[in-house]
mmCIF file of C-alpha atoms in Angstrom:
data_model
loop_
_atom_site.group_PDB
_atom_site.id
_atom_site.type_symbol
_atom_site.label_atom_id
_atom_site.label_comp_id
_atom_site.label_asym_id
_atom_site.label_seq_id
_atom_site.Cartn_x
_atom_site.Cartn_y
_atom_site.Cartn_z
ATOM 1 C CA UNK Z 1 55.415 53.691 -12.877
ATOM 2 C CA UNK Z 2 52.461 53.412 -10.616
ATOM 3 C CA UNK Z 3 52.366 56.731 -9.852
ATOM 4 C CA UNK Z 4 52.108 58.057 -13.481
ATOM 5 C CA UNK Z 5 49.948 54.768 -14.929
ATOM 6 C CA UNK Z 6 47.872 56.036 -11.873
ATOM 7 C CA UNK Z 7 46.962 59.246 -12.708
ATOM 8 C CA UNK Z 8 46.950 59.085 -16.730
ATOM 9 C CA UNK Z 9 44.666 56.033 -16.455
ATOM 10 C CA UNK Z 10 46.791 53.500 -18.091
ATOM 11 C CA UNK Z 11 48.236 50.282 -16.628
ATOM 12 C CA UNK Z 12 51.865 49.578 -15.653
ATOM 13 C CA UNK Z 13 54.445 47.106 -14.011
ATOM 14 C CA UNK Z 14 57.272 47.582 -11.740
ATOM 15 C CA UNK Z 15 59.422 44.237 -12.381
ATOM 16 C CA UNK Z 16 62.263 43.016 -9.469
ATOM 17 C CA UNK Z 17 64.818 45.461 -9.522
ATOM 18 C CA UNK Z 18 67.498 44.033 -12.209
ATOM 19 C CA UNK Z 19 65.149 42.533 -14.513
ATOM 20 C CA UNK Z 20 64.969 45.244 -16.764
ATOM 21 C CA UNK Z 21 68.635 47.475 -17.254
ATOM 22 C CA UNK Z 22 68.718 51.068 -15.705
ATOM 23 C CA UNK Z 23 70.705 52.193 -18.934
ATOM 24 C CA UNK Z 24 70.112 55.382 -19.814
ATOM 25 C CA UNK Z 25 67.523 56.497 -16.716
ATOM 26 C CA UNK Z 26 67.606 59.886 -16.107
ATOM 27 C CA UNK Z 27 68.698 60.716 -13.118
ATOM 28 C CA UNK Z 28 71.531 57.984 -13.652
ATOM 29 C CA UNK Z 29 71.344 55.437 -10.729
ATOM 30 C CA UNK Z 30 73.785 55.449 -8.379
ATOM 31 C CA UNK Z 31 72.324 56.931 -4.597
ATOM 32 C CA UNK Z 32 70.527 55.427 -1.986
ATOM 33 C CA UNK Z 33 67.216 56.568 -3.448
ATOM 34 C CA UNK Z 34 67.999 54.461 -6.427
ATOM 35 C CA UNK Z 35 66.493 51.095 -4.975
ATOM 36 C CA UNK Z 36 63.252 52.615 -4.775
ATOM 37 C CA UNK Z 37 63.327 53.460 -8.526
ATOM 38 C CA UNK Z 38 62.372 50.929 -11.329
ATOM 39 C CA UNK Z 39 62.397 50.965 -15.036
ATOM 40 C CA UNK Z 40 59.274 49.300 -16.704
ATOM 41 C CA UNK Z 41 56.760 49.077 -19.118
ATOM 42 C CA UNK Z 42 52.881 51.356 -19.280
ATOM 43 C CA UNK Z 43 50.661 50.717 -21.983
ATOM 44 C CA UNK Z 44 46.579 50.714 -22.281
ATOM 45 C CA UNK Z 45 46.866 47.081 -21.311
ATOM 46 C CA UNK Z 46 48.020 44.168 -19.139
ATOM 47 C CA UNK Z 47 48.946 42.586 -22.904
ATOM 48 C CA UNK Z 48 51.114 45.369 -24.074
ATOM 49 C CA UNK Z 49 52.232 45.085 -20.608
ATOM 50 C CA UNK Z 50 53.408 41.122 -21.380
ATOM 51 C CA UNK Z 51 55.093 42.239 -24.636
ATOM 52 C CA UNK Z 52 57.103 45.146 -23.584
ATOM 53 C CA UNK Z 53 58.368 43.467 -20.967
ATOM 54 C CA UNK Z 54 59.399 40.875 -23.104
ATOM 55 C CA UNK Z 55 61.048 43.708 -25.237
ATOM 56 C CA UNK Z 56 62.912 44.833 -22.074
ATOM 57 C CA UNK Z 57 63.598 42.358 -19.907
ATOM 58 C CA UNK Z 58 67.143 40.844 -19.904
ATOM 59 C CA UNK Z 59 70.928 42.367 -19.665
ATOM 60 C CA UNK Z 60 72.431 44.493 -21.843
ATOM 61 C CA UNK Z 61 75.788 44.173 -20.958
ATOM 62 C CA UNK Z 62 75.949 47.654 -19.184
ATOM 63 C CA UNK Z 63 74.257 47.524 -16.476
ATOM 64 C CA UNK Z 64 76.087 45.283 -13.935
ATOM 65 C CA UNK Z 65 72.839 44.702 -11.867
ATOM 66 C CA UNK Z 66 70.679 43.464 -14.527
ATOM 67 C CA UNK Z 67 70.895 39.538 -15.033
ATOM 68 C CA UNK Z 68 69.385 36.998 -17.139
ATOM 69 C CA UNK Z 69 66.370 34.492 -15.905
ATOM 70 C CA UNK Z 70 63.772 33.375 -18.193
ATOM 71 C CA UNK Z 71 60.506 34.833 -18.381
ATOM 72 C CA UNK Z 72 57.196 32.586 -17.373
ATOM 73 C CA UNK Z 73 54.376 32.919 -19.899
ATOM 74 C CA UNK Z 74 50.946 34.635 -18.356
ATOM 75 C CA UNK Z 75 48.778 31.830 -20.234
ATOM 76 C CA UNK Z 76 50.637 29.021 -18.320
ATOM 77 C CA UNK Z 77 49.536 30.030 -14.490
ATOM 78 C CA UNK Z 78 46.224 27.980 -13.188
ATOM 79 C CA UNK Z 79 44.420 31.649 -11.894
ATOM 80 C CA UNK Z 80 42.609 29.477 -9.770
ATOM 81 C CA UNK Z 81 45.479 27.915 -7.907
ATOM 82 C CA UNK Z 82 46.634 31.400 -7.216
ATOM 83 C CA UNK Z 83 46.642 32.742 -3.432
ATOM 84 C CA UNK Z 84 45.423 36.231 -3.399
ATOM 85 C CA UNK Z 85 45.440 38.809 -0.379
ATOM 86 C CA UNK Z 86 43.805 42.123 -0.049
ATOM 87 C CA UNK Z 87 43.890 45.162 2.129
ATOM 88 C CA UNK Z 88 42.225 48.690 1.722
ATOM 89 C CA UNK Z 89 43.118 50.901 4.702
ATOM 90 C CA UNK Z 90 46.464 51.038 5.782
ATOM 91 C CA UNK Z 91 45.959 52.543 9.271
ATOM 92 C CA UNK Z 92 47.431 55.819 8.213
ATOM 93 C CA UNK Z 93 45.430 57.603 5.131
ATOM 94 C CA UNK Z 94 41.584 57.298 4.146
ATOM 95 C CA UNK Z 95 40.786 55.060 1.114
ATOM 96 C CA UNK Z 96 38.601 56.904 -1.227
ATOM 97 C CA UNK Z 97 35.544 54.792 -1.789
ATOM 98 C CA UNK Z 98 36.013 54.544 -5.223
ATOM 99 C CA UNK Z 99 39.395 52.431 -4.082
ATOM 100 C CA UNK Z 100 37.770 50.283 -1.459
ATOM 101 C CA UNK Z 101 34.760 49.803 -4.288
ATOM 102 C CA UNK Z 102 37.774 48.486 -6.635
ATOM 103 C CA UNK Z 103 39.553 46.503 -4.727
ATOM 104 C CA UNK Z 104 36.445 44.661 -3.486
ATOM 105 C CA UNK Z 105 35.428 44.400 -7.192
ATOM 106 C CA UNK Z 106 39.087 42.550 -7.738
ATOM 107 C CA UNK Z 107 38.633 40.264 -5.163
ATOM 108 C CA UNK Z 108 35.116 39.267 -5.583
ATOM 109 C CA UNK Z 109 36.704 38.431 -9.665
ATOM 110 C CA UNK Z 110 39.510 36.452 -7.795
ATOM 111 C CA UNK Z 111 36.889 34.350 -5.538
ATOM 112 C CA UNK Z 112 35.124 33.525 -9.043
ATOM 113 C CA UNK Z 113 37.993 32.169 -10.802
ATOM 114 C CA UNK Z 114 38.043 30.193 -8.028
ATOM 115 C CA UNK Z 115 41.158 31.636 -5.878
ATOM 116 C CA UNK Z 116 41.315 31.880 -2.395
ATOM 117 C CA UNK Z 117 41.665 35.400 -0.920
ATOM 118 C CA UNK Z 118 42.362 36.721 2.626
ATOM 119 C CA UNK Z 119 43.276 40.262 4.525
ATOM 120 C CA UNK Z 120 47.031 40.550 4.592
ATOM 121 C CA UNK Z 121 48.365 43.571 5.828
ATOM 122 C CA UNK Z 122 52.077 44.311 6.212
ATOM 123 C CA UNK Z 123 53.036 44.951 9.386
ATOM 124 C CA UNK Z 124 55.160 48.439 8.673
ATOM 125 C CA UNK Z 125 53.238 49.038 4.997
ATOM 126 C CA UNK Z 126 52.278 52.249 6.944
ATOM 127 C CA UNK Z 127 55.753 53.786 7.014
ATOM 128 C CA UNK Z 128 56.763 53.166 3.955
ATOM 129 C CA UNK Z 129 56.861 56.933 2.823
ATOM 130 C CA UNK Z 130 58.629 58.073 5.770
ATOM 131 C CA UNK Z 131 61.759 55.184 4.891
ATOM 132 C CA UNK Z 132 61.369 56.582 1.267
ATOM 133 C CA UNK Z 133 62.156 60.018 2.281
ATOM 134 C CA UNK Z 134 64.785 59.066 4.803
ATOM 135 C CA UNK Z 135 66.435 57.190 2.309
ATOM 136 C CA UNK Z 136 66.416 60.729 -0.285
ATOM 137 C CA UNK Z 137 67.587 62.644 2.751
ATOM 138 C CA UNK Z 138 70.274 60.930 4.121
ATOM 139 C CA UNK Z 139 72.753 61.052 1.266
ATOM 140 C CA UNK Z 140 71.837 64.704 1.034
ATOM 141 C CA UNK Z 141 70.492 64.171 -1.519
ATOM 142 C CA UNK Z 142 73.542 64.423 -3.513
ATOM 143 C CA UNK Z 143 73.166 62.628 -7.029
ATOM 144 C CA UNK Z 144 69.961 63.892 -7.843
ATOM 145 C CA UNK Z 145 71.840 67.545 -7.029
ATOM 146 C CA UNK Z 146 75.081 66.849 -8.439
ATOM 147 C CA UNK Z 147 72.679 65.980 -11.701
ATOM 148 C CA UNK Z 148 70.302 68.949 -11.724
ATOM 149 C CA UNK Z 149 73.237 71.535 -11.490
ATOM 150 C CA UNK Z 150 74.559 70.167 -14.776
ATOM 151 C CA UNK Z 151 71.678 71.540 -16.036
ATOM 152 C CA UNK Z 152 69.305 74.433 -16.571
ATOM 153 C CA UNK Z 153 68.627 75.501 -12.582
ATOM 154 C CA UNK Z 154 66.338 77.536 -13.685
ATOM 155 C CA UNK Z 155 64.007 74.685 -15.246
ATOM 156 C CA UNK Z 156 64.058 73.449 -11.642
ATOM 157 C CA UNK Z 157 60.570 73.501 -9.541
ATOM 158 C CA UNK Z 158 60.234 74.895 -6.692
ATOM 159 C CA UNK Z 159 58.873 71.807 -4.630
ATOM 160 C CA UNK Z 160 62.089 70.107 -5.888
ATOM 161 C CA UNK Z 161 64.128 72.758 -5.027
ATOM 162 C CA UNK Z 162 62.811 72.252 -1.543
ATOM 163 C CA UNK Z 163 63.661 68.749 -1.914
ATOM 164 C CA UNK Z 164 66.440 69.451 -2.566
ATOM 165 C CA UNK Z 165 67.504 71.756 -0.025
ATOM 166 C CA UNK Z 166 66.556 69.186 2.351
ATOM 167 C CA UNK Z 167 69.079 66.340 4.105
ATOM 168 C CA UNK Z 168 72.145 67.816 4.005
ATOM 169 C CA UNK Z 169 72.753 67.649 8.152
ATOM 170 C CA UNK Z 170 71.771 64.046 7.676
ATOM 171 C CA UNK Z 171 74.557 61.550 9.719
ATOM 172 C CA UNK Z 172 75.737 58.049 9.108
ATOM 173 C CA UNK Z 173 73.102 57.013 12.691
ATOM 174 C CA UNK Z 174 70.746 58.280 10.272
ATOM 175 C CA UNK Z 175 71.256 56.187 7.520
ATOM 176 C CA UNK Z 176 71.830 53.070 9.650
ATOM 177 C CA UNK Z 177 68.266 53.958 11.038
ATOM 178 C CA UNK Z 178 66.944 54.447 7.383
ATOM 179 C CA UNK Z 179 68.466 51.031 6.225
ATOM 180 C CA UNK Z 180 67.329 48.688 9.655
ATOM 181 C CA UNK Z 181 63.641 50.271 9.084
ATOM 182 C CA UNK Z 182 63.981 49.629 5.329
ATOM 183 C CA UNK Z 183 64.742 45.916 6.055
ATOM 184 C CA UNK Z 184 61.846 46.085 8.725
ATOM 185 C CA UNK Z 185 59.544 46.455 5.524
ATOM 186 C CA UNK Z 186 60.722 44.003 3.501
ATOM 187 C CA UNK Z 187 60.560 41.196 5.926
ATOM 188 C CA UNK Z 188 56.941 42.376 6.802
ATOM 189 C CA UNK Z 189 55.963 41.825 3.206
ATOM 190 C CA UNK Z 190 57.985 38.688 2.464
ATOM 191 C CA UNK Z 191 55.639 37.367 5.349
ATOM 192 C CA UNK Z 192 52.800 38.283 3.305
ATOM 193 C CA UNK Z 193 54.120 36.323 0.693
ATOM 194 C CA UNK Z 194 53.904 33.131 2.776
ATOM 195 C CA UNK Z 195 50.361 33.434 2.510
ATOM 196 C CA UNK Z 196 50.000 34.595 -0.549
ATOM 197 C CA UNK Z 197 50.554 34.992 -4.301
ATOM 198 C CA UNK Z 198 49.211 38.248 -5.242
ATOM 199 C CA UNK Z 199 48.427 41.129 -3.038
ATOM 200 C CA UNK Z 200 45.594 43.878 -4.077
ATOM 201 C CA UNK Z 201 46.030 47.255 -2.577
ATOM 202 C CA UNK Z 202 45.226 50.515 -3.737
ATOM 203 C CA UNK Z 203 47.168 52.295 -6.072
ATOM 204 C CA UNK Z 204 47.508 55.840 -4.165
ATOM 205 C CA UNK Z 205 46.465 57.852 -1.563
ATOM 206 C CA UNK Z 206 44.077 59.970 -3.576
ATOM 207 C CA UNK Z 207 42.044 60.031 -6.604
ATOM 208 C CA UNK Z 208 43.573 60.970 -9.938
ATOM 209 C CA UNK Z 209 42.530 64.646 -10.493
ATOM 210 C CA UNK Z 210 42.041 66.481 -13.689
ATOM 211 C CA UNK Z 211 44.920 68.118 -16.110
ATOM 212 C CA UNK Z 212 45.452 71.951 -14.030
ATOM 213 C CA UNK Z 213 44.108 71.104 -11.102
ATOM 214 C CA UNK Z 214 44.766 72.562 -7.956
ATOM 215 C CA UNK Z 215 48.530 73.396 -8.596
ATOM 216 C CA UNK Z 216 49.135 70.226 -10.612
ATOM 217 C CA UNK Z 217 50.499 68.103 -7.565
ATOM 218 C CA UNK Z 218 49.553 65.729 -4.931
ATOM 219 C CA UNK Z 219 50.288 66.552 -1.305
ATOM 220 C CA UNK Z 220 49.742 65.888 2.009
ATOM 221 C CA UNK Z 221 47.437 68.088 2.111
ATOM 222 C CA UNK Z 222 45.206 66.466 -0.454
ATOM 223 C CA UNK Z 223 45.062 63.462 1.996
ATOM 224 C CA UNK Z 224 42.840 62.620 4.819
ATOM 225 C CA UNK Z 225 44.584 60.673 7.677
ATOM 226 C CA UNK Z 226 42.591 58.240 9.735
ATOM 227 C CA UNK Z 227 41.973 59.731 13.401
#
């Protein structure tokens, strides 16, 4: 969702995998990739946020990872009691300014309602697309394959056609390695969480561009590493 919300200017939440069933995704879950994916809500606000996920939120009886825990009101949390941290550059890719200038706006609005805010940055935040493509590659990619040939191949792009061409020499060392650096992450941002309640980062690595331009996608190319 943050991807998307990002670049069609909307607002969206990505709730703790289970609260909302993966029923009727497409791709079906089901690969390693999967625990990067989420189901949730975008709307035009954080409101319509509050009520779809209201809407969705709960099991359904078919998926076996989705449970059932009550849902806290936005209206009952103090704002000011609220712990919030704040990084911009990541050590790897240039913030626009536009980002830095938005995140800054955020946390100056956090220090009025009276929260107090700090620099946290995760510790391995930095690779976190690397373990996201390990994770695609070393199943081969499989499921998201085994799906796509079901279909019209000849619907299929040609950047994920090179996705998915990818991973197939990919051994079980590799997806140990993929898994132990996954886990890295996760600790390194449950240590944030000691110190804080909310966490304001930017949203992407570049700036939402225009319907048609360029060739439609965002690349590495289109990002400026730090040197």
């Amino acid at each position: 969702m943050r991807i998307p919300a990002h670049f069609c200017g909307i607002s969206a939440l990505k709730p703790t995998h289970g609260r909302i069933p993966t029923t009727g995704h497409i791709p079906s879950y089901g690969d390693a990739f999967s625990q990067f994916n989420h189901v949730g809500p975008m709307a035009r606000s954080v409101d319509d946020l509050e009520l779809l996920l209201n809407v969705l939120a709960g099991p359904d009886w078919q998926d076996p990872l989705a449970y059932d825990a009550p849902l806290a009101k936005s209206d009952t949390v103090n704002v000011a009691d609220l712990r919030v941290g704040f990084y911009t550059d990541d050590g790897l890719v240039k913030v626009p300014a536009v980002f830095k200038q938005a995140v800054d706006t955020a946390v100056d609005a956090a220090k009025q309602a009276g929260c107090a805010t700090s620099h946290q940055l995760p510790e391995q935040v930095q690779f976190g697309g690397e373990i996201l493509v390990e994770h695609f590659l070393y199943d081969g990619s499989h499921h998201l394959r085994e799906f796509v040939n079901k279909h019209d191949t000849d619907l299929m792009g040609e950047e994920l056609a090179g996705w998915l061409s990818l991973g197939t020499d990919a051994t079980i060392e590799d997806a140990q390695r993929a898994n132990a650096r996954l886990a890295e992450l996760r600790n390194s941002m449950i240590k944030v969480f000691q110190h804080a309640d909310v966490l304001i980062a930017p949203v992407a690595p570049v700036v939402a561009f225009k319907h048609g331009a360029a060739d439609g996608t965002a690349d590495s190319s289109m990002m400026q590493p730090i040197t």
